[in-house]
Every structure is written in C-alpha cells, then in structure tokens.
XYZ file of C-alpha atoms in Angstrom:
327
model
C 64.469 84.755 174.198
C 60.881 85.099 173.081
C 59.808 87.876 170.911
C 56.174 88.614 169.788
C 54.706 91.262 167.916
C 51.119 91.197 168.455
C 48.402 91.820 165.899
C 50.933 91.543 163.047
C 49.127 90.024 159.821
C 50.383 86.884 158.399
C 51.658 88.460 155.174
C 55.129 88.068 156.752
C 54.826 84.381 156.262
C 54.391 84.652 152.498
C 58.283 84.425 152.378
C 57.948 80.917 153.705
C 56.270 79.761 150.468
C 59.304 79.204 148.401
C 60.673 76.980 151.471
C 57.707 74.711 151.318
C 57.344 74.271 147.749
C 61.043 73.341 147.148
C 62.139 69.713 146.952
C 64.538 70.347 149.713
C 65.319 73.261 151.893
C 68.055 73.993 154.432
C 67.942 76.946 157.104
C 69.915 77.580 160.076
C 71.485 74.093 159.256
C 68.158 72.472 159.512
C 67.164 70.185 156.772
C 63.517 69.029 156.332
C 62.222 66.306 153.891
C 59.877 65.668 152.265
C 58.868 69.163 151.456
C 55.344 68.158 150.554
C 53.291 65.270 151.766
C 50.159 64.090 150.020
C 47.820 61.976 152.095
C 44.510 60.391 151.523
C 42.385 59.538 154.671
C 38.855 58.442 155.434
C 36.787 60.202 158.319
C 37.229 58.546 161.688
C 40.580 57.085 160.806
C 43.953 58.041 161.786
C 46.962 58.075 159.568
C 50.645 57.706 160.886
C 53.250 59.697 158.920
C 56.774 60.972 159.727
C 58.926 63.874 158.773
C 62.680 63.629 158.522
C 64.950 66.377 159.875
C 68.627 66.712 159.846
C 70.694 69.002 162.362
C 73.717 70.095 160.383
C 74.802 72.517 163.124
C 77.790 72.005 165.400
C 75.788 71.908 168.481
C 72.686 70.070 169.935
C 69.505 71.830 169.203
C 65.943 72.005 170.440
C 63.438 72.498 167.470
C 59.713 73.652 168.208
C 56.915 72.534 166.102
C 53.811 74.153 164.861
C 51.053 73.379 162.766
C 49.091 75.996 160.573
C 46.457 75.805 157.901
C 47.038 77.653 154.581
C 44.776 78.784 151.632
C 45.709 80.135 148.314
C 46.606 83.885 148.280
C 46.126 85.629 144.958
C 46.865 83.556 141.827
C 50.575 82.998 142.130
C 49.939 79.827 144.452
C 51.621 81.463 147.275
C 50.102 80.002 150.587
C 48.395 82.345 153.073
C 48.920 80.765 156.542
C 46.553 80.913 159.556
C 47.038 80.405 163.231
C 43.623 79.350 163.981
C 43.700 75.909 165.393
C 40.857 74.522 163.422
C 40.502 71.994 160.635
C 43.580 70.076 159.495
C 45.871 72.118 161.972
C 43.843 70.547 164.878
C 43.778 67.085 163.420
C 47.754 66.817 163.335
C 49.426 65.355 166.478
C 53.213 66.072 166.839
C 55.546 66.419 169.508
C 55.831 70.121 170.739
C 59.639 70.193 170.617
C 62.345 67.950 169.386
C 66.013 67.883 170.763
C 68.410 66.792 168.067
C 72.131 66.070 168.548
C 74.533 67.885 166.167
C 74.870 65.964 162.940
C 71.932 63.680 163.914
C 69.326 62.590 161.334
C 65.881 61.852 162.883
C 62.438 60.718 161.726
C 59.596 62.493 163.567
C 56.365 60.522 163.690
C 53.011 62.483 163.778
C 49.415 61.434 163.082
C 46.539 62.868 161.494
C 43.199 61.976 162.655
C 40.243 62.969 160.510
C 36.857 63.610 162.641
C 34.024 61.412 161.858
C 31.602 63.245 159.408
C 34.035 65.539 157.823
C 33.268 66.558 154.428
C 34.979 64.969 151.529
C 37.681 67.151 149.847
C 40.890 68.904 150.356
C 42.374 70.231 153.422
C 45.831 71.893 153.610
C 48.262 72.714 156.399
C 51.986 72.825 157.003
C 54.145 71.596 159.966
C 56.873 74.197 160.802
C 59.977 73.739 162.834
C 61.930 76.675 164.352
C 64.428 77.320 167.152
C 62.143 79.867 168.395
C 58.748 78.694 170.388
C 55.496 79.389 168.664
C 53.651 82.427 169.636
C 51.173 82.012 172.409
C 47.907 83.346 170.895
C 46.012 83.506 167.602
C 47.119 86.462 165.341
C 50.575 86.687 167.007
C 53.674 85.864 165.045
C 57.011 84.609 166.461
C 60.297 86.079 165.163
C 62.595 83.620 163.781
C 63.372 81.539 160.498
C 60.970 78.605 159.993
C 61.266 75.641 157.703
C 58.544 73.243 157.025
C 56.644 70.623 155.136
C 53.375 71.036 153.435
C 50.432 68.500 154.120
C 47.998 68.161 151.277
C 45.197 66.101 152.706
C 42.418 64.545 150.759
C 39.422 63.293 152.707
C 37.789 60.312 150.963
C 34.058 60.827 149.891
C 32.178 62.539 147.286
C 34.847 64.725 145.511
C 33.547 67.388 143.263
C 35.942 67.934 140.403
C 34.906 71.171 138.629
C 37.770 73.117 136.941
C 38.585 74.982 133.646
C 40.780 77.117 131.830
C 39.324 80.719 132.029
C 41.974 82.797 129.902
C 45.131 81.758 127.670
C 47.060 84.826 126.402
C 50.571 86.099 125.906
C 52.046 87.598 128.974
C 52.280 90.971 127.345
C 48.533 90.830 126.702
C 49.332 91.577 122.923
C 49.055 89.213 120.049
C 52.328 90.466 118.273
C 55.897 89.879 119.546
C 59.155 90.557 117.713
C 60.992 87.476 118.598
C 61.299 84.536 121.009
C 60.970 84.071 123.746
C 57.181 83.889 123.847
C 55.757 83.924 127.200
C 52.231 82.504 127.809
C 49.909 82.808 130.658
C 46.754 80.625 131.363
C 44.506 81.116 134.335
C 42.865 77.826 135.736
C 39.914 78.080 137.948
C 39.279 75.224 140.501
C 35.578 75.274 141.706
C 35.874 71.968 143.164
C 36.425 70.676 146.674
C 39.838 69.312 146.498
C 43.264 70.537 144.951
C 43.866 69.659 141.345
C 47.172 69.638 139.380
C 46.654 70.319 135.646
C 48.997 68.275 133.323
C 49.414 68.418 129.707
C 50.969 70.425 126.871
C 50.806 73.533 124.739
C 51.377 72.746 121.269
C 52.658 75.332 118.982
C 52.069 74.976 115.115
C 53.074 77.447 112.431
C 50.955 78.700 109.586
C 51.235 75.527 107.497
C 50.219 73.431 110.483
C 53.563 71.907 111.162
C 54.243 71.323 114.937
C 56.961 73.808 115.889
C 57.204 73.202 119.693
C 55.560 71.375 122.566
C 55.571 72.919 126.007
C 54.979 71.224 129.374
C 51.739 73.070 130.404
C 52.696 72.880 134.170
C 56.517 72.464 134.558
C 56.721 73.307 138.112
C 53.913 70.726 139.017
C 51.888 73.382 140.944
C 48.444 72.614 142.472
C 45.201 74.591 142.141
C 43.381 74.821 145.504
C 39.684 74.689 145.876
C 37.680 77.630 145.012
C 40.705 79.601 143.628
C 42.114 80.763 140.485
C 45.849 79.942 139.609
C 48.066 81.491 137.201
C 50.494 79.374 135.234
C 53.339 80.651 132.960
C 55.295 79.002 130.477
C 57.731 80.040 127.791
C 58.686 79.204 124.316
C 62.390 79.972 123.592
C 65.298 79.378 125.974
C 67.406 82.431 125.577
C 66.827 85.480 127.840
C 64.815 88.246 126.119
C 66.750 91.523 125.354
C 65.923 94.564 127.399
C 63.897 97.263 125.664
C 66.888 99.522 125.770
C 69.067 97.325 123.753
C 70.437 98.759 120.427
C 68.852 98.259 117.118
C 71.628 95.731 115.791
C 71.564 93.810 119.144
C 67.990 93.110 118.421
C 68.759 92.121 114.720
C 71.495 89.672 116.085
C 69.060 88.466 118.778
C 66.195 87.896 116.057
C 68.674 86.033 113.781
C 69.676 83.560 116.671
C 65.879 83.075 117.713
C 64.261 83.326 114.279
C 60.568 82.974 114.036
C 58.226 84.508 111.677
C 54.499 84.662 110.743
C 51.447 83.382 112.383
C 51.424 80.631 114.844
C 48.711 78.682 116.737
C 49.038 77.715 120.379
C 46.798 74.886 121.528
C 46.457 74.167 125.429
C 45.410 70.823 126.211
C 44.964 69.812 130.052
C 43.849 66.927 132.131
C 42.909 66.863 135.744
C 41.283 64.867 138.485
C 39.732 61.652 137.173
C 39.891 61.843 133.415
C 38.624 65.447 133.407
C 39.974 67.663 130.501
C 40.170 71.361 129.697
C 41.547 73.194 126.772
C 41.794 76.639 125.075
C 43.716 78.206 122.123
C 45.450 81.278 121.065
C 46.503 82.849 117.619
C 49.690 85.227 117.706
C 52.055 86.559 115.233
C 55.991 86.886 115.502
C 57.086 89.917 113.449
C 60.923 90.177 113.818
C 60.859 93.882 112.284
C 64.454 94.784 113.248
C 65.706 91.856 111.084
C 63.005 92.436 108.461
C 64.269 96.194 107.912
C 67.846 95.055 107.551
C 66.894 92.319 105.129
C 64.733 94.829 103.225
C 67.565 97.428 102.956
C 69.949 94.663 101.917
C 67.555 93.342 99.067
C 66.946 96.952 98.003
C 70.627 97.601 97.819
C 71.134 94.429 95.919
C 68.378 95.241 93.439
C 69.654 98.906 92.934
C 73.079 97.539 92.231
C 71.859 94.973 89.956
C 69.919 97.592 88.075
C 72.659 99.985 87.812
C 75.034 97.307 86.628
C 72.520 96.200 84.079
C 72.229 99.621 82.796
C 75.925 100.031 82.506
C 76.006 96.768 80.814
C 73.341 97.689 78.213
C 74.865 100.926 77.565
C 78.327 99.055 76.952
C 76.592 96.794 74.451
C 74.639 99.594 72.608
C 77.890 101.496 72.372
C 79.838 98.340 70.975
C 77.077 97.790 68.453
C 77.278 101.463 67.209
C 80.954 101.299 66.675
C 80.589 98.039 64.834
C 78.073 99.504 62.722
C 80.109 102.730 61.965
C 82.961 100.715 60.528
C-alpha cells in the first residue's frame, strides 16, 4: 500500500546518510554493494555500470528504484537529497522495478549519459532501492526504509581545484587540556568544482621537538563536496575520556594511565586533488592538574618527613656530643 505525505521536507532523508557511507549495509534483508561508486565520464558519452543486490528474505521480493541528487548539508558531510529530476539524477537510466527471488544475488545494470556541453566538475546522486514505490511528485516522500548507493561522478574537462584549511583547533575550543584523549577539529573549505578527499597526517611533537604521535588526518576518508565546508575530527589517545562528574582520584588514576605533560605542537599537512597541498598548525598544553596536585602533596610530605627526621638526627648528634664532653 502506498502512503505519501505531501510537502514534507527532505530532512527525513538525512537518516539515510549513514547507510550510504558505510562499506556495506543491509536493511529489510536487502544487501547493496558497492556503497559508493566513483565514476569519471566525458560529456556526450554513456558509461555502463552495475549495482549488486542480494535478497536475503525468505520470499521473492519486488524492489523499486529511484535516483536523487544530493549536496552537502552543513559541515558534517551529511547528504541533503532532492527529488528534482535534473542533473545527474536525470542522466541515470535504471529499471524502475526489479524482482529478485529469495536468496538470489543479482547484478543490476544501469547507465550514466552525460549530456554534450556539460560543465566539468562533480555531480552527485544516489540510487535508492525500496519495497515501497517512489512518490509520484516532487517534494513528496514515500514512507519506507531505503538502502542505496552513492554515485560520485566527475565530468572531464577543466577541473578547478581550490581548497584549504580555514581553521585547526581543539574540539573544546581551548588550548589547555588535562589529559588525553585530545580531540582535534579542522574545517576544510572546497571552493572548486569537484569533490576532493584530503589525505595526510597530523604530527604531534613535544616541547623538545620529538614526535609523540602521528594521526591520520582523514581516517574515515570523507569527501568535501564543491562549494562547501567540511568538518573533520581526529583524536590523540585511545581510552575514552572520563565524564566531568568523575571523582578526583578517578582523574588521578586516568591521568597516570594516559600521561602527557607540557607544551605540544600539532602540524596538519594535507594533500588533495592533483599535487595540491594545505597545512595549518596548533600549539596546546596538557596540564594533568589532578595528578600534579597528588605528586606535589606526596613530595611535600616526603620533604617535611625528611626535614623532621634530619632535625631529630641533628638533636641526637648534639645530645651525644654534649654527653661525651661532660665526661
């Protein structure tokens, strides 16, 4: 049975983003692969591709296809889908419905035909499969779970590569932390006409210049779409951070296990596109004050005990000397 909710926004489809960016995803016993297809095509040329689906249900099933463009929504990399049949969504030709027997694995062919005269650069869409037929009109959303594949199309030609790091900070927007883990955030601006995937490292050095850690600057291999800013996060330290409500001595124990102290320098070095580079740097401090307070108290107590024992010893020596002189 079809159910449609006219005039609903496409914010509901944000929930599908994690489906598309996974390596493999299964819903309603349907597996689709690959989760992401990267294609380069020339204007006026058709490109033949295929999508593999597996019906893991115990019954034969009809799946309906739909193709939707997407663009970046915010800085998280979450796709914002559109039902408008223009651009890449209108260039993809695929069967409207597919019947797959139970347990069957099938390769579904489709084509992408780039119109003559299309500008060079990136175009982005997704092929969805669902047990619910697609909505009849633009702006309408069909109810039902969907699973799909991203299509990242690069139209050949004069590709503009213009990107860079616009900020590199600690996630807490401070320059002082009490212990590991240290969470970094950098914002990458893509002003070009194609997607870029920054790759590189963040090198952390201590106050004497020794390398303490090297981090993958894009561990999730996230793309930055044209004319957008993408936020990337990375973490130095593997143990989960303690909640602020943790006890004082819990912090002491945690800071002993994840010890770091002093001034650190983080250098972010990225490459993207065709031999393009971008970089930024950050200075921050690690001050494990809970642990330092305990160490200070212990040292103070040791000094006081040593001073007390030294005074007692001196008195004892003086007393012994006086007794010897009186004889």
